[in-house]
mmCIF file of C-alpha atoms and ligand atoms in Angstrom:
data_model
loop_
_atom_site.group_PDB
_atom_site.id
_atom_site.type_symbol
_atom_site.label_atom_id
_atom_site.label_comp_id
_atom_site.label_asym_id
_atom_site.label_seq_id
_atom_site.Cartn_x
_atom_site.Cartn_y
_atom_site.Cartn_z
ATOM 1 C CA UNK R 178 -166.799 77.809 66.750
ATOM 2 C CA UNK R 179 -168.657 76.637 63.600
ATOM 3 C CA UNK R 180 -171.486 73.204 64.382
ATOM 4 C CA UNK R 181 -172.366 72.971 61.589
ATOM 5 C CA UNK R 182 -172.180 69.399 59.709
ATOM 6 C CA UNK R 183 -169.222 68.975 57.261
ATOM 7 C CA UNK R 184 -171.091 69.727 52.879
ATOM 8 C CA UNK R 185 -167.690 70.000 50.980
ATOM 9 C CA UNK R 186 -164.858 68.070 49.245
ATOM 10 C CA UNK R 187 -162.879 65.995 52.132
ATOM 11 C CA UNK R 188 -160.089 67.957 51.662
ATOM 12 C CA UNK R 189 -161.664 72.052 51.853
ATOM 13 C CA UNK R 190 -163.808 71.763 54.207
ATOM 14 C CA UNK R 191 -163.923 73.247 57.488
ATOM 15 C CA UNK R 192 -164.040 70.956 61.122
ATOM 16 C CA UNK R 193 -166.795 70.010 62.940
ATOM 17 C CA UNK R 194 -165.772 70.567 66.322
ATOM 18 C CA UNK R 195 -167.083 68.641 69.329
ATOM 19 C CA UNK R 196 -165.952 68.713 72.463
ATOM 20 C CA UNK R 197 -167.297 66.837 74.882
ATOM 21 C CA UNK R 198 -167.859 62.926 74.231
ATOM 22 C CA UNK R 199 -172.078 62.708 72.875
ATOM 23 C CA UNK R 200 -171.072 65.159 71.026
ATOM 24 C CA UNK R 201 -168.028 62.906 69.404
ATOM 25 C CA UNK R 202 -170.659 60.387 69.788
ATOM 26 C CA UNK R 203 -172.638 62.157 67.507
ATOM 27 C CA UNK R 204 -170.690 63.107 64.350
ATOM 28 C CA UNK R 205 -168.928 59.760 64.749
ATOM 29 C CA UNK R 206 -173.396 58.462 63.918
ATOM 30 C CA UNK R 207 -174.074 61.240 61.565
ATOM 31 C CA UNK R 208 -171.213 59.906 59.731
ATOM 32 C CA UNK R 209 -172.035 56.830 59.405
ATOM 33 C CA UNK R 210 -175.396 57.256 58.274
ATOM 34 C CA UNK R 211 -175.250 59.728 55.964
ATOM 35 C CA UNK R 212 -171.151 59.473 54.886
ATOM 36 C CA UNK R 213 -169.011 62.126 54.855
ATOM 37 C CA UNK R 214 -170.275 64.698 52.388
ATOM 38 C CA UNK R 215 -174.454 65.679 53.296
ATOM 39 C CA UNK R 216 -176.875 63.077 50.946
ATOM 40 C CA UNK R 217 -173.511 61.168 49.309
ATOM 41 C CA UNK R 218 -173.896 57.688 50.160
ATOM 42 C CA UNK R 219 -172.197 56.382 53.376
ATOM 43 C CA UNK R 220 -169.709 53.849 51.218
ATOM 44 C CA UNK R 221 -166.925 52.195 52.835
ATOM 45 C CA UNK R 222 -164.822 54.204 54.032
ATOM 46 C CA UNK R 223 -162.409 54.191 57.500
ATOM 47 C CA UNK R 224 -162.620 56.638 60.100
ATOM 48 C CA UNK R 225 -157.763 57.587 60.439
ATOM 49 C CA UNK R 226 -156.988 59.980 64.036
ATOM 50 C CA UNK R 227 -154.157 62.383 64.150
ATOM 51 C CA UNK R 228 -153.615 62.774 67.767
ATOM 52 C CA UNK R 229 -151.801 66.406 68.357
ATOM 53 C CA UNK R 230 -151.514 68.493 71.397
ATOM 54 C CA UNK R 231 -152.188 71.711 68.938
ATOM 55 C CA UNK R 232 -149.802 74.276 68.471
ATOM 56 C CA UNK R 233 -150.450 72.965 64.560
ATOM 57 C CA UNK R 234 -147.804 73.228 62.215
ATOM 58 C CA UNK R 235 -147.088 71.726 58.741
ATOM 59 C CA UNK R 236 -145.542 68.619 60.739
ATOM 60 C CA UNK R 237 -149.084 67.979 62.146
ATOM 61 C CA UNK R 238 -150.917 69.630 59.003
ATOM 62 C CA UNK R 239 -148.590 66.930 56.289
ATOM 63 C CA UNK R 240 -149.821 63.888 58.982
ATOM 64 C CA UNK R 241 -153.793 64.781 57.924
ATOM 65 C CA UNK R 242 -153.332 65.165 54.792
ATOM 66 C CA UNK R 243 -152.057 61.610 54.632
ATOM 67 C CA UNK R 244 -154.430 60.445 56.809
ATOM 68 C CA UNK R 245 -157.212 61.471 55.033
ATOM 69 C CA UNK R 246 -155.667 58.900 52.105
ATOM 70 C CA UNK R 247 -155.579 56.875 54.535
ATOM 71 C CA UNK R 248 -159.100 57.166 55.458
ATOM 72 C CA UNK R 249 -160.225 58.093 51.188
ATOM 73 C CA UNK R 250 -163.078 60.118 49.321
ATOM 74 C CA UNK R 251 -165.854 58.274 52.205
ATOM 75 C CA UNK R 252 -164.042 57.560 55.334
ATOM 76 C CA UNK R 253 -163.371 59.529 58.432
ATOM 77 C CA UNK R 254 -160.143 62.231 58.885
ATOM 78 C CA UNK R 255 -160.326 63.574 62.601
ATOM 79 C CA UNK R 256 -158.571 65.442 64.909
ATOM 80 C CA UNK R 257 -157.781 65.261 68.071
ATOM 81 C CA UNK R 258 -155.896 68.449 70.437
ATOM 82 C CA UNK R 259 -155.808 67.634 73.909
ATOM 83 C CA UNK R 260 -152.473 69.131 76.023
ATOM 84 C CA UNK R 261 -152.556 65.498 78.111
ATOM 85 C CA UNK R 262 -151.170 66.773 81.992
ATOM 86 C CA UNK R 263 -150.315 63.649 82.055
ATOM 87 C CA UNK R 264 -147.162 63.380 79.850
ATOM 88 C CA UNK R 265 -146.179 66.245 81.509
ATOM 89 C CA UNK R 266 -143.640 65.971 84.303
ATOM 90 C CA UNK R 267 -143.145 68.572 87.699
ATOM 91 C CA UNK R 268 -141.751 71.762 86.790
ATOM 92 C CA UNK R 269 -141.857 71.117 83.226
ATOM 93 C CA UNK R 270 -144.429 73.211 79.878
ATOM 94 C CA UNK R 271 -147.386 72.406 81.466
ATOM 95 C CA UNK R 272 -149.140 75.489 81.637
ATOM 96 C CA UNK R 273 -147.474 77.710 78.765
ATOM 97 C CA UNK R 274 -147.683 74.743 76.004
ATOM 98 C CA UNK R 275 -149.012 76.932 73.042
ATOM 99 C CA UNK R 276 -152.565 76.536 73.069
ATOM 100 C CA UNK R 277 -155.430 78.189 70.113
ATOM 101 C CA UNK R 278 -158.392 76.258 68.625
ATOM 102 C CA UNK R 279 -159.273 78.958 66.997
ATOM 103 C CA UNK R 280 -155.852 79.306 65.404
ATOM 104 C CA UNK R 281 -155.449 75.667 64.589
ATOM 105 C CA UNK R 282 -158.947 74.607 63.043
ATOM 106 C CA UNK R 283 -158.104 77.193 61.073
ATOM 107 C CA UNK R 284 -155.281 75.852 59.046
ATOM 108 C CA UNK R 285 -157.220 72.453 59.630
ATOM 109 C CA UNK R 286 -159.599 73.877 56.880
ATOM 110 C CA UNK R 287 -158.366 72.793 53.350
ATOM 111 C CA UNK R 288 -156.498 69.989 54.136
ATOM 112 C CA UNK R 289 -158.390 66.741 54.970
ATOM 113 C CA UNK R 290 -160.032 66.859 58.319
ATOM 114 C CA UNK R 291 -163.819 65.812 58.835
ATOM 115 C CA UNK R 292 -163.744 66.532 62.860
ATOM 116 C CA UNK R 293 -161.384 68.449 65.550
ATOM 117 C CA UNK R 294 -162.054 66.167 69.145
ATOM 118 C CA UNK R 295 -160.736 69.323 71.502
ATOM 119 C CA UNK R 296 -161.969 67.735 74.778
ATOM 120 C CA UNK R 297 -160.952 69.766 77.784
ATOM 121 C CA UNK R 298 -158.850 67.770 80.709
ATOM 122 C CA UNK R 299 -162.143 67.162 82.735
ATOM 123 C CA UNK R 300 -163.667 65.653 79.244
ATOM 124 C CA UNK R 301 -160.894 63.320 78.723
ATOM 125 C CA UNK R 302 -160.475 61.853 82.624
ATOM 126 C CA UNK R 303 -163.973 62.850 84.297
ATOM 127 C CA UNK R 304 -163.059 60.830 87.655
ATOM 128 C CA UNK R 305 -159.400 63.354 87.880
ATOM 129 C CA UNK R 306 -156.331 60.989 87.465
ATOM 130 C CA UNK R 307 -156.918 57.914 85.970
ATOM 131 C CA UNK R 308 -155.462 55.090 89.197
ATOM 132 C CA UNK R 309 -154.834 52.346 86.473
ATOM 133 C CA UNK R 310 -152.706 53.318 83.012
ATOM 134 C CA UNK R 311 -150.085 51.745 80.621
ATOM 135 C CA UNK R 312 -146.942 51.109 80.964
ATOM 136 C CA UNK R 313 -144.458 52.081 78.062
ATOM 137 C CA UNK R 314 -141.624 49.329 80.361
ATOM 138 C CA UNK R 315 -138.137 48.939 79.210
ATOM 139 C CA UNK R 316 -139.125 51.673 76.665
ATOM 140 C CA UNK R 317 -140.708 54.207 78.716
ATOM 141 C CA UNK R 318 -137.786 53.696 80.734
ATOM 142 C CA UNK R 319 -134.209 54.746 78.256
ATOM 143 C CA UNK R 320 -134.277 58.334 76.543
ATOM 144 C CA UNK R 321 -136.920 59.945 76.572
ATOM 145 C CA UNK R 322 -138.098 58.462 79.769
ATOM 146 C CA UNK R 323 -135.004 58.715 81.528
ATOM 147 C CA UNK R 324 -134.436 61.836 81.322
ATOM 148 C CA UNK R 325 -138.973 62.603 81.661
ATOM 149 C CA UNK R 326 -139.808 59.043 84.159
ATOM 150 C CA UNK R 327 -143.528 58.796 83.416
ATOM 151 C CA UNK R 328 -143.467 60.377 79.642
ATOM 152 C CA UNK R 329 -144.262 58.170 77.869
ATOM 153 C CA UNK R 330 -146.602 56.194 80.853
ATOM 154 C CA UNK R 331 -148.509 59.154 80.579
ATOM 155 C CA UNK R 332 -147.792 59.947 76.182
ATOM 156 C CA UNK R 333 -149.757 55.785 76.458
ATOM 157 C CA UNK R 334 -152.280 55.916 78.720
ATOM 158 C CA UNK R 335 -153.679 58.800 76.807
ATOM 159 C CA UNK R 336 -153.219 57.829 73.024
ATOM 160 C CA UNK R 337 -155.296 53.784 74.472
ATOM 161 C CA UNK R 338 -158.474 56.508 75.751
ATOM 162 C CA UNK R 339 -158.373 57.570 72.569
ATOM 163 C CA UNK R 340 -158.864 55.110 70.389
ATOM 164 C CA UNK R 341 -162.110 53.864 72.545
ATOM 165 C CA UNK R 342 -163.177 57.453 72.212
ATOM 166 C CA UNK R 343 -162.592 57.826 68.645
ATOM 167 C CA UNK R 344 -163.094 53.849 67.738
ATOM 168 C CA UNK R 345 -160.393 54.748 63.786
ATOM 169 C CA UNK R 346 -158.543 52.409 61.727
ATOM 170 C CA UNK R 347 -156.261 53.495 61.618
ATOM 171 C CA UNK R 348 -153.757 56.186 63.823
ATOM 172 C CA UNK R 349 -151.389 58.722 62.324
ATOM 173 C CA UNK R 350 -147.684 59.774 64.344
ATOM 174 C CA UNK R 351 -144.536 61.136 63.443
ATOM 175 C CA UNK R 352 -141.382 60.067 63.709
ATOM 176 C CA UNK R 353 -140.348 63.035 64.830
ATOM 177 C CA UNK R 354 -141.142 61.681 68.030
ATOM 178 C CA UNK R 355 -139.696 58.495 67.397
ATOM 179 C CA UNK R 356 -139.613 56.266 70.468
ATOM 180 C CA UNK R 357 -143.943 57.687 71.276
ATOM 181 C CA UNK R 358 -144.485 56.150 67.668
ATOM 182 C CA UNK R 359 -142.598 53.345 69.393
ATOM 183 C CA UNK R 360 -143.937 52.680 72.050
ATOM 184 C CA UNK R 361 -147.200 53.045 70.367
ATOM 185 C CA UNK R 362 -146.136 50.372 67.937
ATOM 186 C CA UNK R 363 -146.070 48.571 70.666
ATOM 187 C CA UNK R 364 -147.874 49.300 73.101
ATOM 188 C CA UNK R 365 -151.322 48.310 70.154
ATOM 189 C CA UNK R 366 -149.675 44.791 69.777
ATOM 190 C CA UNK R 367 -149.120 43.260 73.932
ATOM 191 C CA UNK R 368 -152.046 44.882 74.392
ATOM 192 C CA UNK R 369 -154.342 43.373 71.215
ATOM 193 C CA UNK R 370 -155.784 46.904 70.049
ATOM 194 C CA UNK R 371 -157.190 46.938 66.978
ATOM 195 C CA UNK R 372 -155.969 49.707 65.368
ATOM 196 C CA UNK R 373 -153.327 49.963 62.664
ATOM 197 C CA UNK R 374 -150.392 52.993 62.802
ATOM 198 C CA UNK R 375 -148.980 54.478 60.750
ATOM 199 C CA UNK R 376 -145.534 56.167 61.271
ATOM 200 C CA UNK R 377 -145.106 59.524 58.571
ATOM 201 C CA UNK R 378 -141.491 60.731 57.972
ATOM 202 C CA UNK R 379 -140.442 63.851 59.654
ATOM 203 C CA UNK R 380 -141.884 67.311 58.528
ATOM 204 C CA UNK R 381 -138.288 69.905 58.479
ATOM 205 C CA UNK R 382 -137.402 73.242 57.099
ATOM 206 C CA UNK R 383 -135.532 74.451 54.562
ATOM 207 C CA UNK R 384 -132.944 74.551 57.163
ATOM 208 C CA UNK R 385 -133.336 71.376 58.085
ATOM 209 C CA UNK R 386 -134.685 71.534 61.505
ATOM 210 C CA UNK R 387 -137.316 70.104 62.832
ATOM 211 C CA UNK R 388 -140.598 71.074 63.092
ATOM 212 C CA UNK R 389 -142.050 70.848 66.181
ATOM 213 C CA UNK R 390 -144.482 73.181 68.210
ATOM 214 C CA UNK R 391 -141.857 73.607 71.173
ATOM 215 C CA UNK R 392 -139.622 76.013 67.897
ATOM 216 C CA UNK R 393 -142.024 78.695 69.147
ATOM 217 C CA UNK R 394 -139.566 78.628 71.991
ATOM 218 C CA UNK R 395 -136.774 79.621 70.087
ATOM 219 C CA UNK R 396 -135.256 82.888 70.122
ATOM 220 C CA UNK R 397 -134.098 83.413 67.227
ATOM 221 C CA UNK R 398 -130.159 82.938 67.912
ATOM 222 C CA UNK R 399 -131.003 79.797 69.700
ATOM 223 C CA UNK R 400 -133.034 78.213 66.347
ATOM 224 C CA UNK R 401 -129.933 79.029 64.588
ATOM 225 C CA UNK R 402 -127.669 76.834 67.376
ATOM 226 C CA UNK R 403 -131.002 74.325 67.479
ATOM 227 C CA UNK R 404 -129.428 73.571 63.014
ATOM 228 C CA UNK R 405 -126.343 71.722 65.451
ATOM 229 C CA UNK R 406 -129.149 68.502 66.164
ATOM 230 C CA UNK R 407 -130.237 67.819 63.129
ATOM 231 C CA UNK R 408 -126.216 68.087 61.927
ATOM 232 C CA UNK R 409 -124.683 66.346 64.084
ATOM 233 C CA UNK R 410 -127.572 63.650 63.137
ATOM 234 C CA UNK R 411 -126.438 64.327 58.981
ATOM 235 C CA UNK R 412 -122.828 63.773 59.934
ATOM 236 C CA UNK R 413 -123.692 60.690 62.100
ATOM 237 C CA UNK R 414 -125.928 58.878 58.696
ATOM 238 C CA UNK R 415 -122.851 60.519 56.371
ATOM 239 C CA UNK R 416 -120.303 58.006 58.412
ATOM 240 C CA UNK R 417 -122.858 55.156 57.964
ATOM 241 C CA UNK R 418 -119.752 52.863 56.600
ATOM 242 C CA UNK R 419 -116.975 53.354 59.397
ATOM 243 C CA UNK R 420 -119.741 51.222 61.354
ATOM 244 C CA UNK R 421 -122.215 52.360 64.917
ATOM 245 C CA UNK R 422 -118.545 53.911 65.849
ATOM 246 C CA UNK R 423 -118.152 56.556 62.646
ATOM 247 C CA UNK R 424 -121.982 57.276 63.594
ATOM 248 C CA UNK R 425 -121.864 57.805 66.788
ATOM 249 C CA UNK R 426 -118.038 59.631 66.905
ATOM 250 C CA UNK R 427 -119.070 62.014 63.646
ATOM 251 C CA UNK R 428 -122.400 63.289 65.856
ATOM 252 C CA UNK R 429 -121.022 63.470 68.728
ATOM 253 C CA UNK R 430 -118.327 66.024 67.197
ATOM 254 C CA UNK R 431 -121.136 68.259 66.151
ATOM 255 C CA UNK R 432 -122.180 68.739 68.941
ATOM 256 C CA UNK R 433 -119.642 69.189 71.379
ATOM 257 C CA UNK R 434 -118.775 72.423 68.722
ATOM 258 C CA UNK R 435 -121.909 73.276 68.847
ATOM 259 C CA UNK R 436 -122.043 76.133 71.548
ATOM 260 C CA UNK R 437 -125.051 77.355 74.244
ATOM 261 C CA UNK R 438 -126.586 73.339 73.021
ATOM 262 C CA UNK R 439 -126.653 70.937 76.211
ATOM 263 C CA UNK R 440 -126.835 67.416 74.731
ATOM 264 C CA UNK R 441 -129.583 65.689 76.921
ATOM 265 C CA UNK R 442 -128.008 62.092 74.658
ATOM 266 C CA UNK R 443 -127.309 60.206 71.752
ATOM 267 C CA UNK R 444 -127.436 57.223 70.531
ATOM 268 C CA UNK R 445 -127.530 54.195 68.638
ATOM 269 C CA UNK R 446 -130.127 51.575 68.907
ATOM 270 C CA UNK R 447 -131.999 49.432 67.269
ATOM 271 C CA UNK R 448 -135.378 50.600 66.552
ATOM 272 C CA UNK R 449 -137.903 48.330 66.892
ATOM 273 C CA UNK R 450 -136.552 47.608 70.639
ATOM 274 C CA UNK R 451 -134.864 50.720 70.963
ATOM 275 C CA UNK R 452 -131.621 49.266 73.081
ATOM 276 C CA UNK R 453 -128.360 50.834 72.384
ATOM 277 C CA UNK R 454 -126.765 48.699 69.516
ATOM 278 C CA UNK R 455 -123.399 47.059 69.510
ATOM 279 C CA UNK R 456 -120.278 48.590 68.393
ATOM 280 C CA UNK R 457 -119.919 45.880 65.651
ATOM 281 C CA UNK R 458 -123.511 45.702 64.322
ATOM 282 C CA UNK R 459 -124.910 46.130 61.201
ATOM 283 C CA UNK R 460 -128.083 46.660 60.062
ATOM 284 C CA UNK R 461 -131.228 49.640 60.162
ATOM 285 C CA UNK R 462 -130.977 51.387 63.336
ATOM 286 C CA UNK R 463 -131.888 54.709 64.981
ATOM 287 C CA UNK R 464 -129.827 57.259 65.513
ATOM 288 C CA UNK R 465 -131.415 59.665 68.365
ATOM 289 C CA UNK R 466 -131.406 63.018 70.199
ATOM 290 C CA UNK R 467 -132.048 65.086 72.292
ATOM 291 C CA UNK R 468 -130.864 68.895 73.987
ATOM 292 C CA UNK R 469 -131.932 71.898 75.782
ATOM 293 C CA UNK R 470 -131.266 75.577 73.615
ATOM 294 C CA UNK R 471 -132.043 77.218 76.450
ATOM 295 C CA UNK R 472 -134.678 76.617 78.125
ATOM 296 C CA UNK R 473 -136.280 74.829 75.196
ATOM 297 C CA UNK R 474 -135.173 70.750 75.105
ATOM 298 C CA UNK R 475 -135.780 69.939 71.371
ATOM 299 C CA UNK R 476 -135.029 65.879 69.971
ATOM 300 C CA UNK R 477 -134.782 64.735 66.709
ATOM 301 C CA UNK R 478 -133.543 61.612 64.762
ATOM 302 C CA UNK R 479 -132.761 59.445 62.040
ATOM 303 C CA UNK R 480 -132.805 56.884 59.820
ATOM 304 C CA UNK R 481 -129.167 54.604 59.373
ATOM 305 C CA UNK R 482 -128.417 52.609 57.570
ATOM 306 C CA UNK R 483 -125.180 51.250 59.245
ATOM 307 C CA UNK R 484 -122.807 48.975 57.797
ATOM 308 C CA UNK R 485 -119.976 46.634 59.668
ATOM 309 C CA UNK R 486 -117.192 48.605 60.810
ATOM 310 C CA UNK R 487 -114.524 47.889 58.164
ATOM 311 C CA UNK R 488 -110.617 48.088 60.235
ATOM 312 C CA UNK R 489 -108.768 50.184 59.155
HETATM 313 O O1 LIG T 207 -147.755 63.882 69.627
HETATM 314 C C1 LIG T 207 -147.842 64.519 70.482
HETATM 315 O O2 LIG T 207 -148.865 65.451 70.398
HETATM 316 C C2 LIG T 207 -148.600 63.910 72.069
HETATM 317 O O3 LIG T 207 -147.479 62.781 73.113
HETATM 318 C C3 LIG T 207 -150.267 63.019 71.495
HETATM 319 C C4 LIG T 207 -149.374 61.951 71.177
HETATM 320 C C5 LIG T 207 -150.594 63.986 71.522
HETATM 321 C C6 LIG T 207 -150.037 62.249 73.292
HETATM 322 O O4 LIG T 207 -150.664 63.403 73.864
#
């Protein structure tokens, strides 16, 4: 694994890979002293972080490109790659979650990452499972939280730890994990974490499937079935002028007609509180779906501007 300091233009260079806290601190310190390019003046520039669990796809790479823009040419883009045990429940795919650090680093060459921080669990949790954790509160009890108890607490705990370790000015998260993004925004606000949180729109395959590391689990016919999720969201959004009941109804119809798709939840929620909207709601909402296709659990969402239901 490369440990030479970066020396090319930000967008072209191969990132420096660090595995331990001292290596990360060293990379940060060198950055502060010499700037992004060896010999270049250290200028103002932000540090931007993209947190991932690896198995990188185009959606992650888009986050990194945006991070490069946020950081500026003199800033530093750090990508973390860590499969966080705390956010997996019993019987979930912690052990089988795809891990390919060399492949991930190769994908990151040329998209603007400066440093990859890829710690092992004992680096992140040196004292074993943390006794004190972050609670997502109410946000962690509904939708994803209801299906995966403790999941969002585990996410927030590692996100806060990584924020302390990386010390970013800005952190970018994908809108595909909408509830996670909401929970992170809320944590940053409620706990006065001095980091700006930026959401980046979901990247989709040409046929509408939201990119996800878990898509790799899908057999070809399952992948075809999985298209029902994005189809349902589009159908729901297209019914926005029939009010909240119209949105839910049309999305539900698509899912009901889809073979081999077991719906976990379909919900239209307030994008700040994650509370389900009432039938007479109008305004910006988020339509969220989670479903199992074969043994793979997928999530997707879409922003919907809901008009009040017109009585016909
Ligand atoms: O979205 C993810 O990949 C993870 O939940 C995150 C934010 C990296 C925390 O482990």
